[in-house]
Short mmCIF file of C-alpha atoms and ligand atoms in Angstrom, two decimals:
data_model
loop_
_atom_site.label_atom_id
_atom_site.label_comp_id
_atom_site.label_asym_id
_atom_site.label_seq_id
_atom_site.Cartn_x
_atom_site.Cartn_y
_atom_site.Cartn_z
CA MET A 1 35.22 106.37 22.02
CA LYS A 2 37.44 107.21 19.04
CA LYS A 3 40.97 106.44 20.01
CA ILE A 4 42.30 103.82 22.38
CA ALA A 5 45.65 102.49 23.50
CA VAL A 6 46.88 98.98 24.46
CA MET A 7 49.91 98.01 26.55
CA THR A 8 51.44 94.89 28.05
CA SER A 9 52.96 95.30 31.55
CA GLY A 10 54.71 93.26 34.23
CA GLY A 11 55.99 89.73 33.48
CA ASP A 12 55.31 88.60 29.92
CA ALA A 13 53.11 85.63 29.25
CA PRO A 14 52.50 83.53 26.12
CA GLY A 15 49.31 84.71 24.52
CA MET A 16 49.80 88.39 25.20
CA ASN A 17 50.35 88.95 21.41
CA ALA A 18 47.09 87.19 20.66
CA ALA A 19 45.32 89.57 23.07
CA VAL A 20 47.05 92.71 21.52
CA ARG A 21 46.01 91.40 18.09
CA ALA A 22 42.40 91.03 19.21
CA VAL A 23 42.29 94.50 20.78
CA VAL A 24 43.75 96.12 17.69
CA ARG A 25 41.66 94.27 15.12
CA THR A 26 38.41 94.68 17.06
CA ALA A 27 38.94 98.39 17.51
CA ILE A 28 39.76 98.88 13.83
CA TYR A 29 36.72 96.78 12.91
CA HIS A 30 34.66 99.39 14.86
CA ASN A 31 36.45 102.26 13.13
CA MET A 32 38.49 103.32 16.12
CA GLU A 33 42.10 104.36 16.11
CA VAL A 34 44.49 102.18 18.13
CA VAL A 35 47.85 103.10 19.57
CA GLY A 36 50.35 100.59 21.05
CA ILE A 37 52.26 101.73 24.07
CA ARG A 38 55.68 100.09 24.27
CA ARG A 39 57.25 98.93 27.53
CA GLY A 40 54.20 99.25 29.76
CA PHE A 41 53.91 102.26 32.13
CA SER A 42 57.57 103.02 31.56
CA GLY A 43 56.96 103.54 27.86
CA LEU A 44 53.86 105.58 28.65
CA LEU A 45 55.98 107.98 30.75
CA ASN A 46 58.56 108.18 27.93
CA GLY A 47 55.94 108.74 25.28
CA GLU A 48 56.68 105.50 23.43
CA LEU A 49 53.38 105.35 21.56
CA GLN A 50 53.01 103.92 18.04
CA PRO A 51 49.94 103.76 15.75
CA MET A 52 48.72 100.19 15.26
CA THR A 53 47.32 98.92 11.95
CA LEU A 54 45.85 95.58 10.89
CA GLY A 55 49.36 94.77 9.59
CA SER A 56 51.04 95.58 12.92
CA VAL A 57 49.53 92.54 14.44
CA ALA A 58 49.83 90.19 11.47
CA ASP A 59 51.63 86.92 12.12
CA VAL A 60 51.78 87.32 15.92
CA ILE A 61 48.97 85.10 17.21
CA GLN A 62 51.35 82.16 17.43
CA ARG A 63 54.30 84.08 18.97
CA GLY A 64 55.32 84.07 22.62
CA GLY A 65 56.54 87.19 24.37
CA THR A 66 55.03 90.55 23.56
CA ILE A 67 55.60 92.62 20.40
CA LEU A 68 54.88 95.70 22.55
CA TYR A 69 57.67 94.80 24.93
CA THR A 70 57.02 94.95 28.64
CA ALA A 71 58.61 96.50 31.67
CA ARG A 72 58.26 97.23 35.37
CA CYS A 73 58.15 100.92 36.28
CA GLU A 74 58.69 102.22 39.80
CA ALA A 75 58.05 105.83 38.72
CA PHE A 76 54.43 104.94 37.91
CA LYS A 77 53.81 104.10 41.54
CA THR A 78 54.31 107.82 42.46
CA PRO A 79 51.49 110.48 42.13
CA GLU A 80 53.84 112.49 39.84
CA GLY A 81 54.40 109.55 37.53
CA GLN A 82 50.70 108.79 37.42
CA GLN A 83 49.83 112.45 36.64
CA LYS A 84 52.44 112.40 33.81
CA GLY A 85 50.99 109.15 32.44
CA TYR A 86 47.52 110.69 32.48
CA GLU A 87 48.78 113.78 30.68
CA VAL A 88 50.56 111.80 27.96
CA LEU A 89 47.34 109.92 27.20
CA ARG A 90 45.30 113.11 27.10
CA GLU A 91 47.91 114.86 24.87
CA HIS A 92 47.52 111.97 22.38
CA GLY A 93 43.71 112.22 22.49
CA ILE A 94 43.42 108.76 23.95
CA ASP A 95 40.02 108.11 25.58
CA GLY A 96 40.46 104.46 26.49
CA LEU A 97 43.20 102.07 27.56
CA VAL A 98 43.59 98.31 27.71
CA VAL A 99 46.26 97.04 30.09
CA ILE A 100 47.32 93.38 29.68
CA GLY A 101 49.17 92.18 32.76
CA GLY A 102 48.94 90.94 36.28
CA ASP A 103 47.71 92.37 39.62
CA GLY A 104 50.37 95.06 39.78
CA SER A 105 49.55 96.33 36.29
CA PHE A 106 45.85 96.40 37.22
CA HIS A 107 46.70 98.74 40.16
CA GLY A 108 48.39 101.04 37.64
CA ALA A 109 45.38 100.79 35.35
CA ALA A 110 43.01 101.53 38.28
CA VAL A 111 44.86 104.74 39.04
CA LEU A 112 44.35 105.95 35.44
CA ALA A 113 40.66 104.97 35.59
CA GLU A 114 40.27 107.13 38.75
CA ARG A 115 41.79 110.02 36.86
CA GLY A 116 39.24 109.74 34.11
CA ILE A 117 40.83 107.49 31.43
CA ALA A 118 38.43 104.63 30.63
CA THR A 119 40.56 101.62 31.47
CA ILE A 120 40.07 97.86 31.14
CA GLY A 121 42.48 95.13 32.38
CA ILE A 122 43.11 91.76 30.81
CA PRO A 123 44.62 89.12 33.07
CA GLY A 124 47.95 88.05 31.57
CA THR A 125 50.48 86.27 33.68
CA ILE A 126 51.73 82.67 33.79
CA ASP A 127 51.15 82.55 37.59
CA ASN A 128 47.34 82.37 37.32
CA ASP A 129 47.28 84.38 40.61
CA ILE A 130 44.34 86.69 39.76
CA PRO A 131 41.03 86.16 41.55
CA CYS A 132 37.56 86.27 39.94
CA CYS A 133 38.59 84.60 36.69
CA ASP A 134 38.84 81.07 35.36
CA ALA A 135 42.44 81.53 34.16
CA THR A 136 45.02 84.09 33.21
CA ILE A 137 46.52 84.24 29.69
CA GLY A 138 49.78 82.27 29.67
CA PHE A 139 49.02 79.87 32.47
CA ASP A 140 48.00 77.01 30.22
CA THR A 141 51.10 77.38 28.05
CA ALA A 142 53.40 77.54 31.08
CA VAL A 143 51.85 74.37 32.51
CA ASN A 144 52.28 72.56 29.16
CA THR A 145 55.91 73.71 28.84
CA ALA A 146 56.64 72.52 32.39
CA ILE A 147 54.88 69.17 31.89
CA GLU A 148 57.01 68.48 28.87
CA ALA A 149 60.12 69.08 30.97
CA ILE A 150 58.76 66.87 33.79
CA ASP A 151 58.18 63.95 31.39
CA LYS A 152 61.77 64.22 30.24
CA ILE A 153 63.10 64.44 33.77
CA ARG A 154 61.06 61.35 34.66
CA ASP A 155 62.84 59.33 31.94
CA THR A 156 66.25 60.03 33.36
CA ALA A 157 65.01 59.81 36.95
CA THR A 158 63.78 56.26 36.16
CA SER A 159 67.03 55.21 34.43
CA HIS A 160 69.19 56.35 37.34
CA GLU A 161 66.72 55.59 40.12
CA ARG A 162 67.01 59.09 41.40
CA THR A 163 64.93 61.61 43.37
CA TYR A 164 64.33 64.91 41.52
CA VAL A 165 63.35 68.22 42.93
CA VAL A 166 61.87 70.42 40.20
CA GLU A 167 61.22 74.11 40.92
CA VAL A 168 58.64 75.84 38.82
CA MET A 169 57.62 79.50 38.71
CA GLY A 170 54.94 81.06 40.87
CA ARG A 171 56.00 84.06 42.96
CA ASN A 172 53.16 83.80 45.46
CA ALA A 173 51.04 81.10 43.80
CA GLY A 174 51.17 77.36 43.61
CA ASP A 175 48.94 76.99 40.52
CA ILE A 176 51.69 75.95 38.10
CA ALA A 177 53.21 73.52 40.61
CA LEU A 178 49.82 72.07 41.43
CA HIS A 179 48.70 71.50 37.85
CA VAL A 180 52.08 70.24 36.67
CA GLY A 181 52.46 68.01 39.73
CA LEU A 182 49.04 66.40 39.27
CA ALA A 183 49.47 66.01 35.50
CA GLY A 184 53.05 64.78 35.82
CA GLY A 185 52.39 62.33 38.67
CA ALA A 186 54.72 63.98 41.14
CA GLU A 187 55.19 62.27 44.49
CA SER A 188 54.96 65.55 46.47
CA ILE A 189 53.87 69.09 45.58
CA LEU A 190 55.03 72.00 47.71
CA ILE A 191 53.08 75.24 47.28
CA PRO A 192 52.94 78.48 49.25
CA GLU A 193 49.23 78.08 50.01
CA ALA A 194 49.76 74.79 51.99
CA PRO A 195 52.19 74.50 54.90
CA TYR A 196 54.54 71.53 54.66
CA ARG A 197 57.29 69.79 56.59
CA LEU A 198 60.25 68.36 54.66
CA ASP A 199 60.30 65.49 57.13
CA ASP A 200 56.85 64.49 55.95
CA VAL A 201 58.11 64.55 52.38
CA ILE A 202 60.99 62.27 53.41
CA GLN A 203 58.66 59.85 55.15
CA LYS A 204 56.56 59.58 51.98
CA LEU A 205 59.65 59.06 49.90
CA GLU A 206 60.88 56.31 52.22
CA ARG A 207 57.46 54.62 52.18
CA GLY A 208 57.71 54.56 48.37
CA VAL A 209 61.18 53.12 48.34
CA ALA A 210 60.07 50.49 50.86
CA ARG A 211 57.38 49.48 48.37
CA GLY A 212 59.98 49.24 45.59
CA LYS A 213 59.63 52.65 44.06
CA LYS A 214 62.74 53.52 42.00
CA HIS A 215 62.39 57.21 41.49
CA SER A 216 60.51 60.27 42.71
CA ILE A 217 59.64 63.81 41.64
CA ILE A 218 59.07 66.57 44.11
CA LEU A 219 57.44 69.68 42.57
CA VAL A 220 58.21 72.95 44.30
CA ALA A 221 56.54 76.30 43.51
CA GLU A 222 59.17 79.07 43.70
CA GLY A 223 57.02 80.82 46.35
CA ALA A 224 57.17 77.71 48.57
CA GLY A 225 60.96 77.39 48.87
CA HIS A 226 64.18 77.17 46.95
CA GLY A 227 64.61 73.95 44.96
CA MET A 228 68.35 73.85 45.59
CA GLU A 229 67.97 74.09 49.38
CA ILE A 230 65.22 71.54 49.46
CA GLY A 231 67.28 69.19 47.33
CA LYS A 232 70.32 69.60 49.64
CA TYR A 233 68.11 68.88 52.69
CA LEU A 234 66.61 65.75 51.12
CA GLN A 235 70.04 64.49 50.03
CA GLU A 236 71.53 65.05 53.51
CA HIS A 237 68.66 63.51 55.40
CA THR A 238 67.95 60.49 53.25
CA GLY A 239 71.12 59.45 51.46
CA PHE A 240 69.08 59.21 48.23
CA ASP A 241 70.68 60.35 45.00
CA VAL A 242 68.99 63.73 44.60
CA ARG A 243 69.11 66.12 41.64
CA VAL A 244 67.55 69.55 41.30
CA THR A 245 66.20 71.28 38.20
CA VAL A 246 64.97 74.90 38.24
CA LEU A 247 62.86 75.36 35.11
CA GLY A 248 62.91 79.21 35.33
CA HIS A 249 62.08 81.49 32.49
CA ILE A 250 61.64 78.75 29.94
CA GLN A 251 58.08 78.69 31.35
CA ARG A 252 57.51 82.31 30.28
CA GLY A 253 58.28 81.76 26.60
CA GLY A 254 57.19 79.65 23.63
CA ALA A 255 54.20 79.55 21.30
CA PRO A 256 50.94 79.90 23.25
CA THR A 257 48.68 76.90 23.39
CA ALA A 258 45.41 76.95 21.42
CA ARG A 259 43.63 77.41 24.76
CA ASP A 260 45.62 80.54 25.57
CA ARG A 261 45.16 81.92 22.02
CA VAL A 262 41.42 81.45 22.26
CA LEU A 263 41.21 83.03 25.76
CA ALA A 264 43.38 85.95 24.67
CA SER A 265 41.32 86.58 21.50
CA ARG A 266 38.05 86.54 23.45
CA LEU A 267 39.32 88.78 26.20
CA GLY A 268 40.95 91.24 23.78
CA ALA A 269 37.78 91.65 21.77
CA TYR A 270 35.63 91.84 24.93
CA ALA A 271 37.87 94.56 26.43
CA VAL A 272 37.16 96.79 23.38
CA GLN A 273 33.44 96.06 23.66
CA LEU A 274 33.49 97.15 27.29
CA LEU A 275 35.19 100.41 26.37
CA ARG A 276 32.65 100.96 23.60
CA ASP A 277 29.91 100.34 26.17
CA GLY A 278 31.33 103.17 28.28
CA LEU A 279 32.71 100.98 31.06
CA SER A 280 35.98 101.56 32.97
CA GLY A 281 37.92 100.29 36.01
CA LYS A 282 37.15 96.66 35.19
CA MET A 283 38.90 93.42 34.40
CA ALA A 284 37.71 91.53 31.33
CA ALA A 285 37.67 87.85 32.29
CA THR A 286 35.90 84.53 31.94
CA GLN A 287 33.99 82.77 34.75
CA ASN A 288 32.64 79.35 34.02
CA ASP A 289 33.74 80.11 30.48
CA ALA A 290 31.37 83.12 30.14
CA LEU A 291 32.75 86.65 29.54
CA VAL A 292 32.37 88.86 32.62
CA ALA A 293 33.52 92.32 33.64
CA VAL A 294 34.77 92.47 37.23
CA ASP A 295 35.45 95.77 39.12
CA PHE A 296 39.16 96.25 39.86
CA GLU A 297 38.16 96.87 43.48
CA THR A 298 36.62 93.41 43.68
CA VAL A 299 39.73 91.87 42.09
CA PHE A 300 41.95 93.62 44.61
CA THR A 301 39.88 92.64 47.66
CA THR A 302 38.90 89.04 46.79
CA PRO A 303 41.16 86.47 48.40
CA ARG A 304 42.52 83.86 46.02
CA GLN A 305 43.55 80.24 46.32
CA PRO A 306 44.30 77.59 43.70
CA ASP A 307 41.78 74.77 43.52
CA MET A 308 42.85 72.94 46.71
CA SER A 309 40.77 69.88 45.72
CA LEU A 310 43.52 69.27 43.16
CA TYR A 311 46.11 69.34 45.93
CA ASP A 312 44.17 66.66 47.88
CA LEU A 313 43.68 64.59 44.74
CA ALA A 314 47.37 64.69 43.85
CA ASP A 315 48.17 63.54 47.37
CA ILE A 316 45.82 60.59 47.11
CA LEU A 317 47.00 59.57 43.65
CA SER A 318 50.68 59.72 44.71
CA ILE A 319 50.17 57.52 47.78
P1 ADP B 1 52.28 92.24 37.33
O1 ADP B 1 51.42 93.14 36.57
O2 ADP B 1 52.74 91.05 36.52
O3 ADP B 1 51.74 91.82 38.66
P2 ADP B 1 54.19 94.04 38.67
O4 ADP B 1 53.60 93.79 40.02
O5 ADP B 1 55.63 94.09 38.50
O6 ADP B 1 53.65 92.99 37.57
O7 ADP B 1 53.53 95.46 38.19
C1 ADP B 1 53.80 95.94 36.90
C2 ADP B 1 53.83 97.44 36.95
O8 ADP B 1 52.59 97.97 37.28
C3 ADP B 1 54.79 98.04 37.96
O9 ADP B 1 56.14 98.10 37.55
C4 ADP B 1 54.23 99.47 38.06
O10 ADP B 1 54.62 100.27 36.99
C5 ADP B 1 52.71 99.25 37.97
N1 ADP B 1 52.16 99.12 39.34
C6 ADP B 1 52.24 98.11 40.17
N2 ADP B 1 51.60 98.42 41.39
C7 ADP B 1 51.19 99.63 41.24
C8 ADP B 1 50.49 100.56 42.10
N3 ADP B 1 50.10 100.17 43.33
N4 ADP B 1 50.12 101.81 41.64
C9 ADP B 1 50.46 102.16 40.39
N5 ADP B 1 51.15 101.35 39.53
C10 ADP B 1 51.50 100.13 39.91
O1 F6P B 2 54.75 86.78 37.67
C1 F6P B 2 55.32 85.93 36.74
C2 F6P B 2 56.74 85.52 37.14
O2 F6P B 2 57.23 84.68 36.15
C3 F6P B 2 56.82 84.84 38.51
O3 F6P B 2 56.43 83.49 38.46
C4 F6P B 2 58.29 85.08 38.83
O4 F6P B 2 58.47 85.06 40.24
C5 F6P B 2 58.55 86.41 38.29
O5 F6P B 2 57.54 86.64 37.26
C6 F6P B 2 59.90 86.59 37.74
O6 F6P B 2 60.04 87.85 37.24
P1 F6P B 2 61.27 88.43 36.46
O7 F6P B 2 60.81 88.86 35.13
O8 F6P B 2 61.66 89.67 37.25
O9 F6P B 2 62.35 87.46 36.42
#
């Protein structure tokens, strides 16, 4: 393996830059050429390739976002787009590719692996919705960003004796809501993986008020419902003073936590090692904190749930 490429794809996540840096520096350390593909599969189809040097990734380990930019690309879901992507890589003499992104990006990577480009995926998404790994790059930062917001909301909720509905990200996954809800002492946590009834949430709120509770926070994962609608329902059915905050894309930005930087550095270096070992069609990940290579097929077919024991614990602690 002499020349490899690296791209970021799908939603950005803090720590992606640290992963790009680790891929580039590990490859150069082993005397390989490295190319950065801008704007994910879209940039691949447009030939947006740039040589990467040690200096290209200087001063980025602490920066959120992705210096390679990211994109979503419908054209790459078609056989014609995939063939074109394969040809662009071959024309540039690229033998190996590292794709940093989520499940969708891994499907794109798997297609290239089937066509003969050695391809490794690195899980990078704030949602933490990828099976067979301890955590995805960006999740820890997003949770810490959201918890800072929750602590601030709690201050004003207490002063005004209000009920707050806070919507956090998580397209199909409740991980952010679950971790932030537990760490932030939320009264209720609504996630797509657990059915809920708003009337039960109301009963719990009312029990709290009867005991003298002055404020409450309801954490909602975006995939479990719209914060605005839930807030309106609670206001109308309780008469409580309800406010709604949608944290939104603030959770996608910011300096990555040390935990995300370490994870990204380890996975970036490991992805290059896997390519050097002649492996392809695998996700570089950690399981029980040890580096592992998991077949894309296993990633695609393994059902995933957040740690539901945290859900039960949060329920007990917010009695
Ligand atoms: P994420 O990687 O964060 O899950 P997306 O689901 O938006 O983000 O996927 C990112 C990109 O990966 C898509 O825009 C597309 O270019 C590519 N992709 C997604 N699914 C497939 C697929 N089934 N086949 C080929 N490419 C895909
Ligand atoms: O997958 C990460 C994520 O932030 C989801 O939590 C959210 O639903 C989605 O991306 C938003 O994507 P967009 O970049 O299109 O706003």
